[in-house]
XYZ file of C-alpha atoms in Angstrom:
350
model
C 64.353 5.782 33.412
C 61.067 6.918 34.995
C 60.901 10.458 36.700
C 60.762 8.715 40.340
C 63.267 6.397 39.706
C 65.746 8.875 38.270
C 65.082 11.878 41.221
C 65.837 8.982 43.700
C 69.167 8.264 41.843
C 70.029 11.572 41.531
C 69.569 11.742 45.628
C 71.963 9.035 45.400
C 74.572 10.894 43.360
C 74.272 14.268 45.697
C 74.519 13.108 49.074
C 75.389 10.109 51.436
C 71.877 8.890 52.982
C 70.485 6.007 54.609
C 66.860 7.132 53.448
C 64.536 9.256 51.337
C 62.076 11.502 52.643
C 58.977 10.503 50.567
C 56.912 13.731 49.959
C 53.157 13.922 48.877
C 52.752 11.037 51.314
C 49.202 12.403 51.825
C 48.220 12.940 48.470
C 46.864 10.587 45.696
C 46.038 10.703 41.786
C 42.908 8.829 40.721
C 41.343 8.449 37.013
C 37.970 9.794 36.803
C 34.888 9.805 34.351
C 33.693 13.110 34.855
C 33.771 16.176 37.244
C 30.716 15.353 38.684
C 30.292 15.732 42.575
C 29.459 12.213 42.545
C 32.407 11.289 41.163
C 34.542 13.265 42.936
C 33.082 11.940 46.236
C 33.397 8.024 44.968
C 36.723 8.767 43.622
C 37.726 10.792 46.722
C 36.641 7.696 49.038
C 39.023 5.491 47.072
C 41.559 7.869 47.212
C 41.682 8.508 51.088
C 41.375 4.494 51.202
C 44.696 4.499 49.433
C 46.492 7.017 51.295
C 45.750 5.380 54.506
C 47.897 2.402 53.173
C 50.163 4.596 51.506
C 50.757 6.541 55.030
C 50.450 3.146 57.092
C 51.593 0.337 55.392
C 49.262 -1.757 56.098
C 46.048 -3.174 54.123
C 43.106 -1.040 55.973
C 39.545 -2.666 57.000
C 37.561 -1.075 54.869
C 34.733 -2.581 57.362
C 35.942 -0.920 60.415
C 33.507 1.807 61.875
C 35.783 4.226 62.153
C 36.738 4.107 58.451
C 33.196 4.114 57.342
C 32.452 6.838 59.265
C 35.326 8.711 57.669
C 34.188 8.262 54.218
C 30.403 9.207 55.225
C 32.074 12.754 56.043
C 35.094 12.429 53.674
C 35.253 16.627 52.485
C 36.101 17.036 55.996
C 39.441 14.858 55.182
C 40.228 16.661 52.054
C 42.595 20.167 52.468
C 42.077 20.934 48.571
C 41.797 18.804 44.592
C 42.218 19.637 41.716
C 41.512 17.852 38.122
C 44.691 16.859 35.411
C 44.610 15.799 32.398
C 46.302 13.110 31.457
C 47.210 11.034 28.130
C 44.400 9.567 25.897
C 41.852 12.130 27.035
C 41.994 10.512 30.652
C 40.946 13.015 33.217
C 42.688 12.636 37.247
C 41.657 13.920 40.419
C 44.095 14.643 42.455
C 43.820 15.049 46.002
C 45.730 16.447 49.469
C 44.017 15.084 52.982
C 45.039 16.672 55.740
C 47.913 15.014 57.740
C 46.496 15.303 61.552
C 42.567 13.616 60.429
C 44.623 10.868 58.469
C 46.830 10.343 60.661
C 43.839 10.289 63.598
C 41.899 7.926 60.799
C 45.045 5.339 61.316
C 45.373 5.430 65.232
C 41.532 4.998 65.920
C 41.144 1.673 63.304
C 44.354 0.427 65.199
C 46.871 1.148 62.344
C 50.755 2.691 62.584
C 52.347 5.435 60.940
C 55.400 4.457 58.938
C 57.138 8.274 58.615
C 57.943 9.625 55.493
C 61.759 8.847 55.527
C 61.592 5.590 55.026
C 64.570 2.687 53.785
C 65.189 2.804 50.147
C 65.165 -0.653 48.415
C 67.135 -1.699 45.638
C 65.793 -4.023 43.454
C 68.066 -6.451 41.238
C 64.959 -8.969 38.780
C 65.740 -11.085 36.613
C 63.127 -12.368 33.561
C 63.702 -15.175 32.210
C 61.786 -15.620 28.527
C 62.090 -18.513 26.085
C 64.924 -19.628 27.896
C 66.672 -16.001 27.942
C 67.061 -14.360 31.161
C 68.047 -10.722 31.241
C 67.545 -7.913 33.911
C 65.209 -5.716 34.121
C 65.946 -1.908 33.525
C 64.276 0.820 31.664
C 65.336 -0.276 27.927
C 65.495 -4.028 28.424
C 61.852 -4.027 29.969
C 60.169 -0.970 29.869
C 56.578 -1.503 30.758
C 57.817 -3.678 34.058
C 60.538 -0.965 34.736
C 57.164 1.591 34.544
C 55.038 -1.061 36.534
C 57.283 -1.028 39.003
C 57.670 2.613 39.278
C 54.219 3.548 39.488
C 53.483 0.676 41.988
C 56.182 1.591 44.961
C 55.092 5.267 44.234
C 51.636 4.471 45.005
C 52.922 2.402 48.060
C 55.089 5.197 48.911
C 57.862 2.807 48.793
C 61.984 4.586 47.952
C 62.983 2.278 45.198
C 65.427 2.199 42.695
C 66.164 -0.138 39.715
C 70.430 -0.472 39.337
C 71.365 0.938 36.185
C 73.317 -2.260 34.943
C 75.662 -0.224 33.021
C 79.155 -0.801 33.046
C 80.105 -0.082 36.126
C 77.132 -2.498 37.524
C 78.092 -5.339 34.727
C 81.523 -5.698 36.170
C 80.592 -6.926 39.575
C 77.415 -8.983 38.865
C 76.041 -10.929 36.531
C 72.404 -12.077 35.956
C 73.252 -15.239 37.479
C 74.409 -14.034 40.246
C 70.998 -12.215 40.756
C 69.181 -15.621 39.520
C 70.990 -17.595 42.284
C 70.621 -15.077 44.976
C 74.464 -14.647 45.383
C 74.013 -11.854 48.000
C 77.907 -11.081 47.722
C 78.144 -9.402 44.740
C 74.691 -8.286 44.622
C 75.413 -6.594 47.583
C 78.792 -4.962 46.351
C 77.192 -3.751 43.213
C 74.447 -1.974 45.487
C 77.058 -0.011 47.696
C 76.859 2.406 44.608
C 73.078 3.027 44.891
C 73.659 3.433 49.145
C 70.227 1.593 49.727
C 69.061 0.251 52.920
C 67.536 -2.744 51.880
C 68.256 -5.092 48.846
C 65.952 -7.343 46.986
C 67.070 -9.974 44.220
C 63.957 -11.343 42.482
C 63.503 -13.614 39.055
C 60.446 -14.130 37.263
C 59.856 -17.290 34.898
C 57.241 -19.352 33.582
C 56.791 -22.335 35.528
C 56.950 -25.274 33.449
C 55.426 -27.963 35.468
C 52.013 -25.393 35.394
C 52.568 -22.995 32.646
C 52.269 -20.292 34.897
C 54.658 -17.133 35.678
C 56.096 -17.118 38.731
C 57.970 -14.829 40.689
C 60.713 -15.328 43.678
C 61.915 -12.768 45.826
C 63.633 -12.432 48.628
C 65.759 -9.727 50.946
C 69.464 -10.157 50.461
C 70.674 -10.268 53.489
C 70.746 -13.324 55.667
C 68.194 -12.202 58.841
C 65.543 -12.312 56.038
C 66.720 -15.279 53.462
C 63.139 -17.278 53.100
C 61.781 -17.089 49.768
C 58.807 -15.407 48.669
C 56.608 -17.116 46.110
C 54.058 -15.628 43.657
C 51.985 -16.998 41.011
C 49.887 -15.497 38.595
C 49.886 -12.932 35.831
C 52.566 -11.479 35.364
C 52.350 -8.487 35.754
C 49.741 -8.834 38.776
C 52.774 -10.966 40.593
C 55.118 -7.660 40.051
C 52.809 -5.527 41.501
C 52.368 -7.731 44.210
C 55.936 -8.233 45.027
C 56.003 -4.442 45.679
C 52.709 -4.469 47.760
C 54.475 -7.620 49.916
C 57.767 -5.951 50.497
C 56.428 -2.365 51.692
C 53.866 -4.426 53.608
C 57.222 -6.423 55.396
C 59.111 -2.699 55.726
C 56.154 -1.216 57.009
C 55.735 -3.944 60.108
C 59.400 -3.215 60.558
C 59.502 0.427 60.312
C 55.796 1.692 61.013
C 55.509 3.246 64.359
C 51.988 1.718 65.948
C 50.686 4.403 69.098
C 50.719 2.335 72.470
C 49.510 3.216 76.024
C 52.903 3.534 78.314
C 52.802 3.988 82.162
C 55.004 6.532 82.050
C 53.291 8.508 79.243
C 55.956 7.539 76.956
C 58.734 9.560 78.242
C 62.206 9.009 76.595
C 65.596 11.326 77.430
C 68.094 11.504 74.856
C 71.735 13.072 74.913
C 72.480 15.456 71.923
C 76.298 16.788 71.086
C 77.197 18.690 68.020
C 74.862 22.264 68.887
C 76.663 25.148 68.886
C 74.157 27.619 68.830
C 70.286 28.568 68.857
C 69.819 27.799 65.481
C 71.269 24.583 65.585
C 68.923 23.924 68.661
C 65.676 24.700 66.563
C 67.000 22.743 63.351
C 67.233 19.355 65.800
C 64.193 19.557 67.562
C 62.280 20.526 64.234
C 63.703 17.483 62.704
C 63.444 15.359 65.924
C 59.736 16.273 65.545
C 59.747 15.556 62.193
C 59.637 11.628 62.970
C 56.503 9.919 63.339
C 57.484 8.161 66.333
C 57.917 11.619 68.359
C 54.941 13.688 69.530
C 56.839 16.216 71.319
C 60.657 17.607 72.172
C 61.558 19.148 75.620
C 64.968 20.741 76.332
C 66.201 19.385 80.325
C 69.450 20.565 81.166
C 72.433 21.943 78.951
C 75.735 20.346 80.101
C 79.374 20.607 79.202
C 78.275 21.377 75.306
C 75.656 18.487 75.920
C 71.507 18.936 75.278
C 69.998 16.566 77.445
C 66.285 16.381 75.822
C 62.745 14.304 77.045
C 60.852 12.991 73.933
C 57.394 12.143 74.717
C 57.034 9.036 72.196
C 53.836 7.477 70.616
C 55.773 4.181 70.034
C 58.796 2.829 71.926
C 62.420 3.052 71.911
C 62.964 0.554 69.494
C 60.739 2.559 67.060
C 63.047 5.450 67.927
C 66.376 3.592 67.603
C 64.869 2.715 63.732
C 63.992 6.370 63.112
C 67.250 7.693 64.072
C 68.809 5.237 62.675
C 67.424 5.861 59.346
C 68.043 9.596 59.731
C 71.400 11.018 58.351
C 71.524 14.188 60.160
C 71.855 12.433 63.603
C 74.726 9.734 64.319
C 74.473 7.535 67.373
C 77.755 7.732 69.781
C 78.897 3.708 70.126
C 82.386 2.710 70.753
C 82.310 -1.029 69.447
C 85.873 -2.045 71.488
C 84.091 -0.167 74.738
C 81.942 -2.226 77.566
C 78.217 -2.063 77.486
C 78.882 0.290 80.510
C 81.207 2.206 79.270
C 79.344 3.762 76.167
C 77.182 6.463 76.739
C 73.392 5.885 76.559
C 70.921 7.024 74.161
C 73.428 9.743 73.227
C 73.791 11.010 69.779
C 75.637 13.722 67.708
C 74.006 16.107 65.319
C 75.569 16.594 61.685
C 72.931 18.330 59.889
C 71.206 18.172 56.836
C 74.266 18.012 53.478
């Protein structure tokens, strides 16, 4: 199993989480020639290119003014680089922008932020080859096992790839992952505690003699197939680009103009002292949708809080949501009226 696939599972096996907190969100490996300026500066333009998608989600104009502008004046982006080497003789630059200019970059050329905890996917694919069809994991197809590994890192997209060992073997099949039986598929995921599910199957088309891959989300709110022809391995890499592009419009927080300056209170229970305090608004300001945390009025054990946003409350709700250390309040059997609003408990980082 590749090194990102297996720290993810081993996330998995330590603690109970709804999402991973992708890290080196801001920084990017690229093969170079040499260790020229030249090509530091052409590789360094590709890089930051990269990173804004990485950081954004989105496919970036690389027309837009703003963008060229950037990469006229692109050592003011970079915080550091360094050169690694890497198999073959290859030689990488890697490179850290800084956070604030990137994430400036993305607002000014009309792009969102997706934060870095973000939804982890698990990803069932089935091959099917000379009338075999088998799923995909690191021994039964290695180099699309590393393909895909290297792609959602680039993407900065949480994925894992089941294990299909014994455990996984008893509760779904490869037709069941063919057919898009979400049931099973579904049960057999439980293990890996990911957000979002994805059963895919990749064939040669006989009608064209062409691969082709299908994908689609498991569950039922996003059940339309997605279709990809090509090479095959282009059509894999693609399938990653397309879901963290369909994440990201779901997920990404995009800066708007509010009338109110984007003012949002918030009811916090579960602090019981000063550090407590600090570790929730740290991590409140941790989330890309939140520009700033203000402490209103302490109440019967209660923090009432204003968050001044840069998207909206729905962007907020998915945040939170996605965050472990904060649980909403919600009693399911109570009236609309009768739960309390906007009002969540803190639980802390296991």
């Amino acid at each position: 199993m590749s090194k990102f696939l297996f720290a993810v599972f081993l996330i998995f096996l330590s603690c109970q989480i709804k999402a991973i907190e992708v890290i080196d969100l801001y920084q990017y490996k690229i093969l170079v020639s040499d260790k020229t300026r030249q090509s530091r500066l052409t590789a360094s333009r590709d890089a930051l290119f990269k990173v804004l998608i990485k950081v954004s989600g989105r496919i970036i104009d690389k027309s837009s003014p703003a963008f060229r502008k950037a990469i006229r004046n692109i050592p003011a982006y970079m915080l550091k680089y360094e050169y690694s080497d890497g198999a073959n003789n290859q030689q990488f630059l890697v490179i850290k922008f800084e956070a604030n200019k990137v994430n400036q970059l993305l607002e000014s050329v009309g792009q969102p932020i997706w934060g870095n905890r973000r939804p982890l996917v698990a990803l069932w694919l089935a091959v099917e080859d000379e009338l075999q069809r088998e799923l995909v994991t690191q021994d039964s197809f290695p180099q699309i096992e590393q393909l895909l590994s290297d792609k959602s890192t680039r993407r900065g997209l949480p994925l894992v790839i089941p294990l299909l060992d014994l455990e996984d073997r008893q509760i779904v099949s490869v037709t069941d992952v063919w057919a898009n039986f979400s049931e099973p598929v579904n049960l057999a995921s439980q293990r890996y505690n990911a957000e979002r599910i994805v059963t895919a199957r990749l064939y040669v088309n006989i009608n064209n003699n062409t691969w082709q891959l299908d994908w689609r989300f498991s569950d039922e709110s996003q059940f339309a197939v997605n279709e990809l022809v090509g090479d095959k391995q282009q059509i894999v890499g693609q399938m990653i680009d397309d879901v963290a592009d369909k994440l990201s419009i779901e997920y990404a927080v995009k800066a708007l103009n509010f009338n109110n300056d984007g003012l949002f209170n918030i009811t916090i229970v579960g602090i019981n002292n000063f550090t407590k305090l600090e570790l929730v608004k740290r991590r409140l300001l941790s989330l890309s949708v939140i520009d700033a945390v203000t402490l209103k009025v302490v109440k019967d054990n209660k923090f009432y809080m204003q968050l001044k946003l840069s998207g909206n409350e729905l962007d907020l709700s998915k945040a939170l949501h996605l965050d472990s250390a904060f649980i909403r309040l919600f009693d399911p059997l109570a009236s609309e009226k009768e739960n309390p609003k906007n009002e969540y408990r803190w639980v802390g980082l296991k």
